[in-house]
GROMACS .gro file of C-alpha atoms in nm:
model
  339
    1MET     CA    1  -5.198  -0.955   5.465
    2GLN     CA    2  -5.162  -1.322   5.537
    3PHE     CA    3  -5.183  -1.532   5.221
    4GLY     CA    4  -5.288  -1.894   5.239
    5TYR     CA    5  -5.076  -2.082   4.989
    6SER     CA    6  -4.965  -2.435   4.911
    7GLU     CA    7  -4.721  -2.563   4.649
    8VAL     CA    8  -4.958  -2.857   4.605
    9CYS     CA    9  -5.197  -2.625   4.420
   10LEU     CA   10  -4.939  -2.584   4.144
   11ALA     CA   11  -4.960  -2.953   4.056
   12HIS     CA   12  -5.312  -2.912   3.916
   13ASP     CA   13  -5.219  -2.848   3.552
   14PRO     CA   14  -5.508  -2.845   3.304
   15GLY     CA   15  -5.280  -2.796   3.005
   16ALA     CA   16  -5.061  -2.542   2.828
   17ARG     CA   17  -5.346  -2.356   2.658
   18HIS     CA   18  -5.580  -2.352   2.957
   19PRO     CA   19  -5.633  -2.007   3.117
   20GLU     CA   20  -5.656  -2.143   3.472
   21ALA     CA   21  -5.286  -2.229   3.485
   22PRO     CA   22  -5.038  -2.278   3.771
   23ASP     CA   23  -4.862  -1.962   3.653
   24ARG     CA   24  -5.149  -1.764   3.804
   25LEU     CA   25  -5.016  -1.837   4.153
   26ARG     CA   26  -4.654  -1.797   4.047
   27ALA     CA   27  -4.732  -1.450   3.910
   28ILE     CA   28  -4.902  -1.346   4.234
   29ARG     CA   29  -4.611  -1.469   4.444
   30GLU     CA   30  -4.356  -1.295   4.221
   31ARG     CA   31  -4.545  -0.966   4.241
   32LEU     CA   32  -4.581  -0.986   4.620
   33LYS     CA   33  -4.204  -1.020   4.658
   34ARG     CA   34  -4.191  -0.643   4.608
   35LYS     CA   35  -4.429  -0.575   4.898
   36HIS     CA   36  -4.357  -0.564   5.269
   37GLY     CA   37  -4.580  -0.719   5.531
   38VAL     CA   38  -4.662  -1.026   5.322
   39GLU     CA   39  -4.691  -1.352   5.515
   40TYR     CA   40  -4.763  -1.701   5.384
   41VAL     CA   41  -4.950  -1.973   5.569
   42GLU     CA   42  -5.006  -2.329   5.449
   43GLY     CA   43  -5.342  -2.444   5.578
   44ASP     CA   44  -5.428  -2.809   5.626
   45PRO     CA   45  -5.602  -2.988   5.339
   46VAL     CA   46  -5.958  -3.099   5.400
   47GLY     CA   47  -6.119  -3.425   5.303
   48ILE     CA   48  -6.453  -3.542   5.178
   49ASP     CA   49  -6.597  -3.530   5.531
   50VAL     CA   50  -6.559  -3.150   5.524
   51MET     CA   51  -6.642  -3.086   5.159
   52ASP     CA   52  -6.960  -3.294   5.176
   53GLY     CA   53  -7.110  -3.020   5.390
   54VAL     CA   54  -7.187  -2.844   5.060
   55HIS     CA   55  -7.134  -3.115   4.797
   56GLU     CA   56  -7.293  -3.452   4.730
   57ARG     CA   57  -7.064  -3.720   4.868
   58ASP     CA   58  -7.101  -3.947   4.564
   59TYR     CA   59  -6.994  -3.658   4.340
   60LEU     CA   60  -6.680  -3.596   4.549
   61GLU     CA   61  -6.595  -3.967   4.539
   62SER     CA   62  -6.633  -3.953   4.161
   63VAL     CA   63  -6.387  -3.664   4.136
   64ARG     CA   64  -6.137  -3.848   4.355
   65GLU     CA   65  -6.165  -4.161   4.141
   66PHE     CA   66  -6.148  -3.958   3.819
   67CYS     CA   67  -5.818  -3.806   3.929
   68ALA     CA   68  -5.680  -4.135   4.057
   69ASP     CA   69  -5.742  -4.279   3.711
   70GLY     CA   70  -5.533  -4.005   3.555
   71GLY     CA   71  -5.796  -3.736   3.505
   72GLY     CA   72  -5.893  -3.592   3.169
   73ASN     CA   73  -6.174  -3.364   3.055
   74TRP     CA   74  -6.458  -3.360   3.306
   75ASP     CA   75  -6.632  -3.120   3.068
   76PRO     CA   76  -6.497  -2.904   2.783
   77ASP     CA   77  -6.370  -2.638   3.027
   78THR     CA   78  -6.287  -2.837   3.339
   79THR     CA   79  -5.982  -3.061   3.321
   80ALA     CA   80  -5.802  -3.271   3.580
   81VAL     CA   81  -5.477  -3.459   3.616
   82GLU     CA   82  -5.384  -3.718   3.876
   83GLU     CA   83  -5.259  -3.448   4.114
   84THR     CA   84  -5.578  -3.242   4.090
   85TRP     CA   85  -5.755  -3.412   4.382
   86ASP     CA   86  -5.481  -3.312   4.626
   87ALA     CA   87  -5.492  -2.957   4.489
   88VAL     CA   88  -5.871  -2.950   4.539
   89ARG     CA   89  -5.828  -3.063   4.901
   90HIS     CA   90  -5.563  -2.800   4.968
   91SER     CA   91  -5.752  -2.520   4.792
   92ALA     CA   92  -6.064  -2.588   4.998
   93GLY     CA   93  -5.850  -2.621   5.310
   94LEU     CA   94  -5.688  -2.284   5.250
   95ALA     CA   95  -6.033  -2.123   5.224
   96CYS     CA   96  -6.125  -2.282   5.559
   97TRP     CA   97  -5.799  -2.151   5.704
   98ALA     CA   98  -5.888  -1.799   5.585
   99ALA     CA   99  -6.229  -1.815   5.752
  100GLU     CA  100  -6.080  -1.950   6.075
  101ALA     CA  101  -5.802  -1.691   6.083
  102ALA     CA  102  -6.052  -1.410   6.036
  103LEU     CA  103  -6.277  -1.546   6.309
  104ASP     CA  104  -5.972  -1.576   6.537
  105GLY     CA  105  -5.925  -1.201   6.503
  106ALA     CA  106  -5.687  -1.163   6.209
  107ASP     CA  107  -5.769  -0.824   6.058
  108GLY     CA  108  -5.599  -0.508   5.938
  109ARG     CA  109  -5.253  -0.599   5.811
  110LYS     CA  110  -5.318  -0.962   5.913
  111THR     CA  111  -5.637  -1.000   5.705
  112PRO     CA  112  -5.634  -1.347   5.545
  113PHE     CA  113  -5.644  -1.410   5.170
  114SER     CA  114  -5.652  -1.768   5.041
  115ILE     CA  115  -5.478  -1.802   4.703
  116GLY     CA  116  -5.549  -2.168   4.636
  117ARG     CA  117  -5.645  -2.322   4.304
  118PRO     CA  118  -5.840  -2.466   4.134
  119PRO     CA  119  -6.100  -2.195   4.199
  120GLY     CA  120  -6.444  -2.288   4.321
  121HIS     CA  121  -6.742  -2.060   4.270
  122HIS     CA  122  -6.886  -2.244   3.967
  123ALA     CA  123  -6.890  -2.587   4.137
  124VAL     CA  124  -7.250  -2.675   4.219
  125TYR     CA  125  -7.376  -2.924   4.477
  126ASP     CA  126  -7.325  -3.231   4.258
  127ASP     CA  127  -7.106  -3.131   3.965
  128ALA     CA  128  -6.789  -2.957   3.851
  129MET     CA  129  -6.792  -2.681   3.592
  130GLY     CA  130  -6.612  -2.365   3.487
  131PHE     CA  131  -6.263  -2.481   3.599
  132CYS     CA  132  -6.403  -2.560   3.948
  133PHE     CA  133  -6.431  -2.895   4.132
  134ALA     CA  134  -6.502  -2.798   4.494
  135ASN     CA  135  -6.665  -2.470   4.589
  136ASN     CA  136  -6.393  -2.336   4.817
  137VAL     CA  137  -6.579  -2.036   4.957
  138ALA     CA  138  -6.891  -2.244   5.019
  139VAL     CA  139  -6.686  -2.511   5.198
  140ALA     CA  140  -6.533  -2.238   5.415
  141ALA     CA  141  -6.873  -2.084   5.494
  142GLN     CA  142  -7.021  -2.420   5.594
  143TYR     CA  143  -6.711  -2.507   5.795
  144ALA     CA  144  -6.743  -2.183   5.992
  145LEU     CA  145  -7.113  -2.244   6.058
  146GLU     CA  146  -7.047  -2.596   6.182
  147THR     CA  147  -6.732  -2.545   6.387
  148ARG     CA  148  -6.741  -2.188   6.516
  149ASP     CA  149  -6.979  -1.961   6.703
  150VAL     CA  150  -7.122  -1.830   6.376
  151ASP     CA  151  -7.491  -1.790   6.290
  152ARG     CA  152  -7.475  -1.598   5.962
  153VAL     CA  153  -7.217  -1.585   5.684
  154ALA     CA  154  -7.221  -1.343   5.391
  155ILE     CA  155  -7.037  -1.405   5.065
  156VAL     CA  156  -6.972  -1.126   4.814
  157ASP     CA  157  -6.855  -1.243   4.473
  158TRP     CA  158  -6.694  -0.973   4.256
  159ASP     CA  159  -6.563  -1.214   3.990
  160VAL     CA  160  -6.684  -1.113   3.644
  161HIS     CA  161  -6.867  -1.445   3.611
  162HIS     CA  162  -7.174  -1.521   3.817
  163GLY     CA  163  -7.101  -1.745   4.115
  164ASN     CA  164  -7.368  -1.994   4.013
  165GLY     CA  165  -7.227  -2.275   4.226
  166THR     CA  166  -7.233  -2.071   4.545
  167GLN     CA  167  -7.586  -1.957   4.465
  168ASP     CA  168  -7.694  -2.315   4.394
  169ILE     CA  169  -7.559  -2.446   4.723
  170PHE     CA  170  -7.715  -2.180   4.948
  171TYR     CA  171  -8.023  -2.079   4.749
  172ASP     CA  172  -8.276  -2.214   4.999
  173ARG     CA  173  -8.087  -2.130   5.319
  174GLU     CA  174  -8.119  -1.832   5.549
  175ASP     CA  175  -7.782  -1.870   5.725
  176VAL     CA  176  -7.578  -1.762   5.420
  177PHE     CA  177  -7.634  -1.440   5.225
  178PHE     CA  178  -7.484  -1.444   4.876
  179ALA     CA  179  -7.430  -1.134   4.661
  180SER     CA  180  -7.279  -1.150   4.313
  181ILE     CA  181  -7.172  -0.857   4.095
  182HIS     CA  182  -7.096  -0.990   3.748
  183GLU     CA  183  -7.120  -0.926   3.375
  184GLU     CA  184  -7.472  -0.978   3.244
  185GLY     CA  185  -7.504  -1.265   2.995
  186LEU     CA  186  -7.151  -1.396   3.042
  187TYR     CA  187  -7.079  -1.761   3.133
  188PRO     CA  188  -7.262  -1.942   3.286
  189GLY     CA  189  -7.566  -1.730   3.196
  190THR     CA  190  -7.723  -1.727   3.542
  191GLY     CA  191  -7.750  -1.450   3.800
  192GLN     CA  192  -8.053  -1.244   3.708
  193VAL     CA  193  -8.195  -0.982   3.943
  194GLU     CA  194  -8.505  -1.194   3.996
  195GLU     CA  195  -8.300  -1.484   4.140
  196THR     CA  196  -8.333  -1.395   4.508
  197GLY     CA  197  -8.354  -1.732   4.684
  198GLU     CA  198  -8.638  -1.964   4.772
  199GLY     CA  199  -8.800  -2.116   5.080
  200ASP     CA  200  -8.606  -2.027   5.395
  201GLY     CA  201  -8.353  -1.856   5.169
  202GLU     CA  202  -8.595  -1.613   5.005
  203GLY     CA  203  -8.417  -1.278   4.992
  204THR     CA  204  -8.072  -1.413   5.082
  205THR     CA  205  -7.943  -1.415   4.723
  206MET     CA  206  -7.867  -1.086   4.550
  207ASN     CA  207  -7.757  -1.058   4.189
  208VAL     CA  208  -7.631  -0.739   4.027
  209PRO     CA  209  -7.573  -0.821   3.657
  210MET     CA  210  -7.372  -0.534   3.510
  211PRO     CA  211  -7.381  -0.459   3.136
  212ALA     CA  212  -7.071  -0.507   2.922
  213GLY     CA  213  -6.855  -0.197   2.926
  214THR     CA  214  -6.928  -0.108   3.291
  215ASP     CA  215  -6.647   0.094   3.448
  216ASP     CA  216  -6.515   0.158   3.799
  217ARG     CA  217  -6.781   0.411   3.901
  218ASP     CA  218  -7.081   0.187   3.841
  219TYR     CA  219  -6.918  -0.127   3.979
  220LEU     CA  220  -6.821   0.059   4.295
  221ASP     CA  221  -7.170   0.205   4.327
  222ALA     CA  222  -7.314  -0.147   4.314
  223VAL     CA  223  -7.119  -0.224   4.631
  224GLU     CA  224  -7.186   0.111   4.797
  225GLY     CA  225  -7.558   0.088   4.714
  226PRO     CA  226  -7.761  -0.234   4.711
  227VAL     CA  227  -7.487  -0.474   4.822
  228SER     CA  228  -7.378  -0.274   5.129
  229SER     CA  229  -7.737  -0.199   5.228
  230ALA     CA  230  -7.830  -0.566   5.213
  231LEU     CA  231  -7.517  -0.677   5.399
  232GLU     CA  232  -7.573  -0.430   5.680
  233ALA     CA  233  -7.934  -0.543   5.716
  234TYR     CA  234  -7.823  -0.908   5.720
  235ASP     CA  235  -7.555  -0.837   5.985
  236PRO     CA  236  -7.321  -1.133   5.920
  237ASP     CA  237  -7.070  -1.277   6.166
  238LEU     CA  238  -6.830  -1.357   5.881
  239LEU     CA  239  -6.789  -1.187   5.543
  240LEU     CA  240  -6.611  -1.388   5.273
  241VAL     CA  241  -6.510  -1.230   4.943
  242SER     CA  242  -6.498  -1.447   4.631
  243ALA     CA  243  -6.220  -1.240   4.480
  244GLY     CA  244  -6.190  -1.288   4.106
  245PHE     CA  245  -5.993  -1.034   3.904
  246ASP     CA  246  -6.130  -1.102   3.557
  247ALA     CA  247  -6.355  -0.795   3.545
  248HIS     CA  248  -6.040  -0.597   3.466
  249ARG     CA  249  -6.037  -0.413   3.133
  250HIS     CA  250  -5.729  -0.609   3.025
  251ASP     CA  251  -5.854  -0.955   3.115
  252PRO     CA  252  -5.893  -1.166   2.800
  253ILE     CA  253  -6.231  -1.325   2.874
  254SER     CA  254  -6.463  -1.044   2.984
  255ARG     CA  255  -6.601  -0.709   2.870
  256ILE     CA  256  -6.625  -0.522   3.201
  257ARG     CA  257  -6.383  -0.228   3.209
  258LEU     CA  258  -6.244  -0.211   3.562
  259SER     CA  259  -5.906  -0.060   3.634
  260THR     CA  260  -5.657  -0.213   3.876
  261GLU     CA  261  -5.746   0.067   4.118
  262ALA     CA  262  -6.104  -0.058   4.128
  263TYR     CA  263  -5.995  -0.358   4.333
  264ALA     CA  264  -5.847  -0.132   4.598
  265LEU     CA  265  -6.176   0.059   4.608
  266LEU     CA  266  -6.389  -0.256   4.627
  267THR     CA  267  -6.164  -0.387   4.905
  268ASP     CA  268  -6.194  -0.060   5.096
  269ARG     CA  269  -6.574  -0.057   5.073
  270LEU     CA  270  -6.618  -0.417   5.183
  271ARG     CA  271  -6.372  -0.361   5.467
  272GLY     CA  272  -6.600  -0.077   5.573
  273VAL     CA  273  -6.905  -0.304   5.568
  274ALA     CA  274  -6.720  -0.560   5.779
  275ASP     CA  275  -6.625  -0.289   6.028
  276ARG     CA  276  -6.980  -0.155   6.052
  277THR     CA  277  -7.130  -0.501   6.105
  278ASP     CA  278  -6.845  -0.626   6.326
  279ALA     CA  279  -6.793  -0.916   6.085
  280ALA     CA  280  -6.472  -1.111   6.041
  281LEU     CA  281  -6.337  -1.061   5.687
  282ALA     CA  282  -6.147  -1.298   5.458
  283PHE     CA  283  -6.073  -1.326   5.085
  284VAL     CA  284  -6.072  -1.636   4.863
  285LEU     CA  285  -5.920  -1.630   4.514
  286GLU     CA  286  -6.144  -1.707   4.217
  287GLY     CA  287  -6.069  -1.603   3.855
  288GLY     CA  288  -5.833  -1.366   3.677
  289TYR     CA  289  -5.649  -1.477   3.366
  290SER     CA  290  -5.415  -1.196   3.260
  291LEU     CA  291  -5.112  -1.277   3.472
  292ASP     CA  292  -4.983  -0.921   3.512
  293VAL     CA  293  -5.330  -0.784   3.585
  294LEU     CA  294  -5.404  -1.061   3.834
  295ALA     CA  295  -5.076  -1.013   4.017
  296ASP     CA  296  -5.105  -0.633   4.027
  297SER     CA  297  -5.464  -0.646   4.149
  298VAL     CA  298  -5.394  -0.892   4.431
  299ALA     CA  299  -5.098  -0.677   4.531
  300LEU     CA  300  -5.325  -0.372   4.545
  301VAL     CA  301  -5.569  -0.554   4.774
  302HIS     CA  302  -5.271  -0.621   5.001
  303GLU     CA  303  -5.158  -0.257   4.983
  304THR     CA  304  -5.506  -0.141   5.084
  305PHE     CA  305  -5.467  -0.329   5.411
  306ASP     CA  306  -5.111  -0.204   5.441
  307GLY     CA  307  -5.223   0.159   5.462
  308ARG     CA  308  -5.250   0.277   5.101
  309GLU     CA  309  -5.548   0.505   5.039
  310PRO     CA  310  -5.746   0.411   4.726
  311ILE     CA  311  -5.785   0.673   4.455
  312GLU     CA  312  -6.150   0.760   4.404
  313PRO     CA  313  -6.287   0.727   4.050
  314ASP     CA  314  -6.394   1.016   3.830
  315GLY     CA  315  -6.726   1.039   3.653
  316ASP     CA  316  -7.090   1.002   3.745
  317ARG     CA  317  -7.307   0.696   3.786
  318SER     CA  318  -7.473   0.598   3.459
  319GLN     CA  319  -7.849   0.606   3.418
  320GLU     CA  320  -7.834   0.241   3.318
  321ALA     CA  321  -7.677   0.160   3.656
  322VAL     CA  322  -7.937   0.365   3.843
  323GLU     CA  323  -8.214   0.168   3.677
  324LEU     CA  324  -8.041  -0.163   3.756
  325PHE     CA  325  -7.990  -0.072   4.121
  326GLU     CA  326  -8.355   0.029   4.150
  327ARG     CA  327  -8.457  -0.314   4.020
  328VAL     CA  328  -8.226  -0.485   4.268
  329ALA     CA  329  -8.357  -0.269   4.553
  330ASP     CA  330  -8.717  -0.350   4.459
  331ALA     CA  331  -8.640  -0.722   4.449
  332HIS     CA  332  -8.504  -0.701   4.804
  333ASP     CA  333  -8.733  -0.437   4.956
  334LEU     CA  334  -8.442  -0.200   5.010
  335GLU     CA  335  -8.460   0.176   5.030
  336LEU     CA  336  -8.172   0.334   4.840
  337GLU     CA  337  -8.087   0.698   4.783
  338LEU     CA  338  -8.003   0.693   4.414
  339ASP     CA  339  -7.928   0.999   4.200
   0.00000   0.00000   0.00000
């Protein structure tokens, strides 16, 4: 894979005890040293004139000024230092690079993966939250719609936390389909099945809130079932993955029980959707706070594009998952063949 990366993103340092630390990127880079076929690309940073496609301009100006004044606690979870603004610009720029590279034909072993930070999927139209200042994947989606021959973008968010910011930004739009698979009831508490969009965007938001304790089989079936069916019906030109790795069983801040192998399987299934819909495919890093787990999981995504066959999970789909998928299908008028 090609990994979008910038040293500037390391300068955003929210503090020694903060889980969203610069060591996240260092761990990924160290792990990828053991893999062949890894390339790094430093995309250009973007400015307010690009980010205000999905964020209120006054809000972005406030973040810039906040950082210029030395930063501090924006909220109890979201902290900035003086260097954070440049990291925000580079992180959003790397996501735009990933979208552009995919649309330019980078696929297979060249599939792009932006590993910028701070992450983005909690940042709403006019506010920062959940470690996020600019919604990187949303910026990239809007950038593609405005600058490329793209009519429809789909975003799949497999981070354990609901991508409330991405949902907020595109909730009333028909040109972006957003699907989130996340732990039910976890921060920020949004992402119910009934949240499906409004106005022109009715039906273009899909939420699959998985119960605590969900394992590989049910998480994978969420993608193979309602998410894939909806994506194929939507037929996007570009598929962006908000790739968080905090649904892993060893991540410290969630209760979903995925294995590292699950990320190879999820990657394989979404690659299949992109192939069937002839969509360009790119990945954008979100969460993941156990350094070894994060690094191993990103490496396994890379290996999946480098020819490694994922190992299929054992076990049957739970009845609880069947009932959830039926609710999701009903909310979106989908016909699913569920056991």
